[in-house]
Short mmCIF file of C-alpha atoms in Angstrom, two decimals:
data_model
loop_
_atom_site.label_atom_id
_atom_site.label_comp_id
_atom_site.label_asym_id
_atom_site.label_seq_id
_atom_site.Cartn_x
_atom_site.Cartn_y
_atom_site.Cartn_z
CA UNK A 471 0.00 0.00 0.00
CA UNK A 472 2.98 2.37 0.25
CA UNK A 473 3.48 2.95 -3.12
CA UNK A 474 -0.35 3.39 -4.06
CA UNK A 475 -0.76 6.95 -4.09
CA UNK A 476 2.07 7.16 -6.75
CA UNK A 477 0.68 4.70 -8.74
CA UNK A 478 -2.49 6.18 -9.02
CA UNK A 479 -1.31 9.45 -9.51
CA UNK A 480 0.21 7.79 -13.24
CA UNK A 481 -1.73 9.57 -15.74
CA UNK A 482 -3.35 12.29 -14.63
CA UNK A 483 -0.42 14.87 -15.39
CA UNK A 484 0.29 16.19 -11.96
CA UNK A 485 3.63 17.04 -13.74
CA UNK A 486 2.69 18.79 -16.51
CA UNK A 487 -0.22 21.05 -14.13
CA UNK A 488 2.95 21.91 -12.40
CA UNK A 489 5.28 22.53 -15.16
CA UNK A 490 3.05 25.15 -16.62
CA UNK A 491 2.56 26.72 -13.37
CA UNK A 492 6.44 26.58 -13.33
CA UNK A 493 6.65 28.23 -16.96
CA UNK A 494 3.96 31.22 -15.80
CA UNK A 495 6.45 31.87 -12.91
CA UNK A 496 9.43 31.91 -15.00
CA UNK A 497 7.81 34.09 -17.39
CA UNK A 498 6.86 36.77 -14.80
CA UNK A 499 10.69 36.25 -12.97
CA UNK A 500 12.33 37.04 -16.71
CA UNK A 501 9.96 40.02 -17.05
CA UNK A 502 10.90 42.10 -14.21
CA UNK A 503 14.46 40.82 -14.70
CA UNK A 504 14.51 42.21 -18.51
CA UNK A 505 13.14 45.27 -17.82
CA UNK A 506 15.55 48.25 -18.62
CA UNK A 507 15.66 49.63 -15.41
CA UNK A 508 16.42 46.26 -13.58
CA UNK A 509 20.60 46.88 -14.01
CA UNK A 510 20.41 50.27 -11.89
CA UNK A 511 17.08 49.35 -9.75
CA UNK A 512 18.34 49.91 -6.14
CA UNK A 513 16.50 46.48 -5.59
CA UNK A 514 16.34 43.67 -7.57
CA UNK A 515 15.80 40.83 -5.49
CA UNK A 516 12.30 42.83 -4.58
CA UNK A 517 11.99 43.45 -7.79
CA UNK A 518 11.85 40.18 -9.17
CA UNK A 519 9.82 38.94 -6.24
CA UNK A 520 7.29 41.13 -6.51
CA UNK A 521 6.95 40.21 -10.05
CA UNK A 522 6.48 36.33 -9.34
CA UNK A 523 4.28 37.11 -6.37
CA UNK A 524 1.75 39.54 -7.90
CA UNK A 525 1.47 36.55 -11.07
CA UNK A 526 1.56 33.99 -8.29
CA UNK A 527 -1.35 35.75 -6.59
CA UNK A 528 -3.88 34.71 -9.47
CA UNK A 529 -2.62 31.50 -11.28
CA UNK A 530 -1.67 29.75 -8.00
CA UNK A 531 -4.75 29.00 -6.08
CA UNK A 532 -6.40 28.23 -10.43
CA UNK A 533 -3.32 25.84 -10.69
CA UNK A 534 -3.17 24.20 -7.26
CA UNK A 535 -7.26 23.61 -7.61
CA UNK A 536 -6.76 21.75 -10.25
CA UNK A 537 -4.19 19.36 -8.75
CA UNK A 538 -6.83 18.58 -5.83
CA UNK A 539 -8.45 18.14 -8.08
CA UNK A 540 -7.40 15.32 -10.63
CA UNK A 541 -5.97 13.45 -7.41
CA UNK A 542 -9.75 13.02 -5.87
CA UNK A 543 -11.04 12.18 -9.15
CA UNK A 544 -9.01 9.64 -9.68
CA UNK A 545 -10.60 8.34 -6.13
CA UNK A 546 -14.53 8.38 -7.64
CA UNK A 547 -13.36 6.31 -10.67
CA UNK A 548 -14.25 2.39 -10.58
CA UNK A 549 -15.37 2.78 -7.35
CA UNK A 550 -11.85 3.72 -5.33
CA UNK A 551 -13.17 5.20 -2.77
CA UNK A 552 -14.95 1.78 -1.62
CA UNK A 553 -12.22 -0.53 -2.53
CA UNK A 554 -9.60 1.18 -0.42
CA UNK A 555 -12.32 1.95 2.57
CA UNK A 556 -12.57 -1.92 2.36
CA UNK A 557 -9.18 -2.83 2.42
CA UNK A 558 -9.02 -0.76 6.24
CA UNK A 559 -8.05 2.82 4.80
CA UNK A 560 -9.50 5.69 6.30
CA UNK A 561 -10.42 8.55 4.01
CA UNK A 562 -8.83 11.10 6.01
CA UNK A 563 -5.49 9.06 6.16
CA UNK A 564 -5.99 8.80 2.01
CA UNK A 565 -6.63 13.11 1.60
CA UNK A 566 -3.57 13.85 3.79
CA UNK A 567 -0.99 10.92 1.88
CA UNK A 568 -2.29 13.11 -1.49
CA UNK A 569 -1.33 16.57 0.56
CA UNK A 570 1.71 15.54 1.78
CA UNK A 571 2.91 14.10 -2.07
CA UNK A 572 1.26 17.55 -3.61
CA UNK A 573 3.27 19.26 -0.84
CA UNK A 574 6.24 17.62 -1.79
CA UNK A 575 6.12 18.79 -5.75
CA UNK A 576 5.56 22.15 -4.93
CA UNK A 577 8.07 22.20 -2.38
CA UNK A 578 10.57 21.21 -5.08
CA UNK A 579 9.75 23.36 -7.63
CA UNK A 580 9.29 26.05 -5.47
CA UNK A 581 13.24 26.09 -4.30
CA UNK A 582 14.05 25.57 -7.91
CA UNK A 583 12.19 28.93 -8.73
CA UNK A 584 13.69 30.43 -5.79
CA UNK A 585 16.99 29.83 -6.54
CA UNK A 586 16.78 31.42 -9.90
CA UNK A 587 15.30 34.55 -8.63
CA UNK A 588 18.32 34.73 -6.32
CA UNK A 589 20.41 33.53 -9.23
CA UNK A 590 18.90 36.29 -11.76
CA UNK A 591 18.74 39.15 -8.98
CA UNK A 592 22.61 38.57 -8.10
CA UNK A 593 23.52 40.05 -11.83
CA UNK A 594 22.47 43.51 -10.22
CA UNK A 595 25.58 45.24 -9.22
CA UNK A 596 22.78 46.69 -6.13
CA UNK A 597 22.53 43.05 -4.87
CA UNK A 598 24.29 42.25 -1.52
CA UNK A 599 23.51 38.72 -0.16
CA UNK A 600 23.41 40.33 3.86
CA UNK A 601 21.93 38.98 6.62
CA UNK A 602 18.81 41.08 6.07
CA UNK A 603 18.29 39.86 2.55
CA UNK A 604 19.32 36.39 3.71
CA UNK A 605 16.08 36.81 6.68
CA UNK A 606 13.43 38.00 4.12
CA UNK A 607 14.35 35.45 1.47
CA UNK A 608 14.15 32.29 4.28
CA UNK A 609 10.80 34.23 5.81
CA UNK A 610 9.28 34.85 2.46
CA UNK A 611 10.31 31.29 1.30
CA UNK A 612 8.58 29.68 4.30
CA UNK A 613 5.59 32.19 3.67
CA UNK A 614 5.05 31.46 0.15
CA UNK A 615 5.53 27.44 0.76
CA UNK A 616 2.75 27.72 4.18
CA UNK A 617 0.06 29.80 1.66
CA UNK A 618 0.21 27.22 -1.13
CA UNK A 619 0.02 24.13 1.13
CA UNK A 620 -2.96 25.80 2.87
CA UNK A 621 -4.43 26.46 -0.61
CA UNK A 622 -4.02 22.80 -1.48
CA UNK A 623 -5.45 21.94 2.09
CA UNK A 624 -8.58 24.31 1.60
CA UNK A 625 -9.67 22.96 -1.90
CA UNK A 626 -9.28 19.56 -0.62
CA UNK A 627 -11.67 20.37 1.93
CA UNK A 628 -14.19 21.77 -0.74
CA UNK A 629 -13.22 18.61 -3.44
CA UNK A 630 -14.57 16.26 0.01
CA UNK A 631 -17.52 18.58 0.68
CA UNK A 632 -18.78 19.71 -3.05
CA UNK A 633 -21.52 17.51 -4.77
CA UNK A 634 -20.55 19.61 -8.25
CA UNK A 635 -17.69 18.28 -10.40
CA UNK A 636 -16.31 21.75 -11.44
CA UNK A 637 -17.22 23.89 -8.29
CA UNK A 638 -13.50 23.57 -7.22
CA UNK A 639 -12.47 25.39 -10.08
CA UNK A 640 -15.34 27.74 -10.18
CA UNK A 641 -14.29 28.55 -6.08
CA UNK A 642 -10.74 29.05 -7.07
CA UNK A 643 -11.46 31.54 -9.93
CA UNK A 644 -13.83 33.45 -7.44
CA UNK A 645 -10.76 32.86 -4.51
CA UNK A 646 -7.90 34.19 -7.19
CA UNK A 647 -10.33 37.60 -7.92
CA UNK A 648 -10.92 37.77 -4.54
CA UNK A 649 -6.87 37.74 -3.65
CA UNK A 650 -6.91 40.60 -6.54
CA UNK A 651 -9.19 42.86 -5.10
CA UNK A 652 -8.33 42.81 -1.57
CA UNK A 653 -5.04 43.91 -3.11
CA UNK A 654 -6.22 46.68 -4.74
CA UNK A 655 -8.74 47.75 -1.60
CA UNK A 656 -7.14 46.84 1.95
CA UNK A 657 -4.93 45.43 3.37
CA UNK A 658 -6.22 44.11 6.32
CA UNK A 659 -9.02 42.08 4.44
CA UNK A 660 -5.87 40.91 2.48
CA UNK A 661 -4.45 39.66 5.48
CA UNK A 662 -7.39 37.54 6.27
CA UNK A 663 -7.98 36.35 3.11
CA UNK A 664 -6.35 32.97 2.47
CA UNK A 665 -6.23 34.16 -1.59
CA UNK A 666 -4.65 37.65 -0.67
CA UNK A 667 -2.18 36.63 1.44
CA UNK A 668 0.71 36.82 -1.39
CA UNK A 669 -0.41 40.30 -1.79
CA UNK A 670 0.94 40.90 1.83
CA UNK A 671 4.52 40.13 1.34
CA UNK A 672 4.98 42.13 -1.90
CA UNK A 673 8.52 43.85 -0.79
CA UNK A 674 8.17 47.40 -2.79
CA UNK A 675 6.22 50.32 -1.89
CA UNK A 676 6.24 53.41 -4.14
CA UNK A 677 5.81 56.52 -2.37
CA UNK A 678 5.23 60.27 -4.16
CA UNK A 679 7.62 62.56 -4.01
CA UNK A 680 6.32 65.64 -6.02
CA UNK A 681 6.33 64.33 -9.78
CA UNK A 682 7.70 61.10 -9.27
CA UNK A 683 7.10 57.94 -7.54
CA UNK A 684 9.74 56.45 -5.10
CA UNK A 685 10.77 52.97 -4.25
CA UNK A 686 11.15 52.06 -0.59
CA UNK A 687 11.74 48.78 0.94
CA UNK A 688 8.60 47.55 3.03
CA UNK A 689 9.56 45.62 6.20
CA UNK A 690 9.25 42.07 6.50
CA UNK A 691 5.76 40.68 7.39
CA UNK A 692 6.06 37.82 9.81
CA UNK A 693 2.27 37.92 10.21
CA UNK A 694 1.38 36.68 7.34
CA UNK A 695 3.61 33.00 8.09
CA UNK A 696 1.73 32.84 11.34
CA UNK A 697 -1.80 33.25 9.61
CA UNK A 698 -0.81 31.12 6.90
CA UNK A 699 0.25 28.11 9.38
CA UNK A 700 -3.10 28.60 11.36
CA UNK A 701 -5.11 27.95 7.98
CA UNK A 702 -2.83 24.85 8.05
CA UNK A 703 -3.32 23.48 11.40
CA UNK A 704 -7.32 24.28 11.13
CA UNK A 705 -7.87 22.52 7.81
CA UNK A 706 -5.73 19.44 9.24
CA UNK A 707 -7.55 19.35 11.70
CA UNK A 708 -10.55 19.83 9.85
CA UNK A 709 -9.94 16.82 7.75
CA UNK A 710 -8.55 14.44 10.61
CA UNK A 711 -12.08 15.27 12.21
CA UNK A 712 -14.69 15.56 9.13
CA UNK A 713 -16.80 12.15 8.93
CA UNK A 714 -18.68 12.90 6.45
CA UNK A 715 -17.25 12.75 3.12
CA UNK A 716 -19.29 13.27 -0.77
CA UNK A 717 -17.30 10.63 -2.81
CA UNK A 718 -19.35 10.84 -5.49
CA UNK A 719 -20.35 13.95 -7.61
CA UNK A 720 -23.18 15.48 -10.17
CA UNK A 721 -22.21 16.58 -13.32
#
C-alpha cells in the first residue's frame, strides 16, 4: 500500500499542471528581470519577487485547484473510494498521503524557482547577499511554501464537501479575484484572506515625491507565516475530524 498513491497518480499529469505553473512563474521572474531599469534598480531581489508574487497571486490557487483536483477524481473512478475503505483505509489518512505528495512537488519546484530569482537578482551590481536579505528570502520562502500548502489543504476540503464536479475550479477563480481585489482595496481584508495573502509580502512600496514615484523597501511581514500556518493546522484538523465525506459527484 505504500506505493499506491504514486501509482495512481500515473496519468493524470500532476507534472505537466505543475510545469506550466512553473513556466507562468518563470515568465513573470524574466519580465521584471529584462526590464531596462532592472541593471540600476536599487532592488532587484524585490523586484523580481514582486513580479512572481503579484502573477503567483492569481494562477496559483487556479493551478493548485486543479491538482486537488485530478488526485480526488481519480478516487470516484471504478469505485476507489470503496475498494480502499474496504481494504481498512480511512479517508482522512488517504486526503492527507495526497497533501503531503502535492506538498512535496511544490516544495521542489518552489526552491528551484527560488533559486533562480536569487540567481537572476545577483547580476544587479545593487545586490548584496546580507543577513537582512538572507532573513526575508528564508521568511518569504517559508511564507510562500505555508500559503500554497494551505491552498491545497482548503480545496481539498471543498473537493470532500462539493456535490458539483467543477465547483472547485469555479471557487478558485472566485478565490484568485478575490486575492486581486483585496489587493487593490485593503490590506487588512488581504491579510485575512487565504487568496490575498501573497499580496501581503509584496517587498516594494512606491511613495510620491512631487512628480515622481519612489521605491522604498517595506519591512518584512512575519504575520502573514503565522496566519498562513493557522489555515494549516485548522484545515488538518478539519480533515482528521470531518466524517462525512461526498465521494461521489453530479455533473
Amino acid at each position: 500500500m505504500k506505493n499506491l498513491e504514486m501509482k495512481k497518480n500515473k496519468g493524470l499529469k500532476l507534472n505537466f499542471t505543475i510545469l506550466i505553473l512553473f513556466a507562468i512563474h518563470l515568465f513573470s521572474i524574466l519580465i521584471a528581470f529584462k526590464t531596462k531599469d532592472f541593471q540600476v534598480n536599487k532592488y532587484p531581489l524585490a523586484r523580481i519577487l514582486d513580479s512572481y508574487l503579484a502573477i503567483s497571486l492569481f494562477f496559483n490557487p487556479i493551478a493548485l485547484s486543479s491538482l486537488v483536483k485530478k488526485v480526488i477524481e481519480i478516487e470516484e473512478k471504478n469505485n476507489m473510494w470503496q475498494m480502499q475503505i474496504s481494504l481498512g483505509l480511512k479517508v482522512q489518512k488517504i486526503l492527507l498521503d495526497k497533501i503531503k505528495n502535492l506538498s512535496i512537488k511544490v516544495f521542489l519546484v518552489q526552491i528551484i524557482e527560488w533559486l533562480i530569482i536569487i540567481f537572476l537578482a545577483s547580476k544587479n551590481t545593487n545586490f548584496d547577499l546580507d543577513v537582512e536579505i538572507i532573513k526575508r528570502i528564508i521568511i518569504y520562502f517559508l511564507t510562500t511554501l505555508s500559503i500554497n500548502i494551505s491552498m491545497l489543504l482548503i480545496f481539498t476540503i471543498i473537493e470532500i464537501k462539493s456535490k458539483k464536479i467543477y465547483f472547485s475550479l469555479f471557487f478558485s477563480i472566485v478565490g484568485a479575484m478575490s486575492g486581486i481585489i483585496t489587493m487593490l482595496t485593503s490590506k487588512i481584508l488581504s491579510q485575512i484572506n487565504p487568496f490575498g495573502l501573497l499580496a501581503t509580502i509584496l517587498n516594494i512600496n512606491y511613495v510620491k515625491d512631487g512628480q515622481v514615484y519612489t521605491q522604498t523597501m517595506n519591512n518584512i511581514n512575519y504575520l502573514t507565516l503565522f496566519i498562513s500556518l493557522i489555515y494549516i493546522i485548522i484545515s488538518l484538523i478539519y480533515i482528521t475530524r470531518v466524517n462525512k465525506f461526498t465521494l461521489t459527484k453530479d455533473i
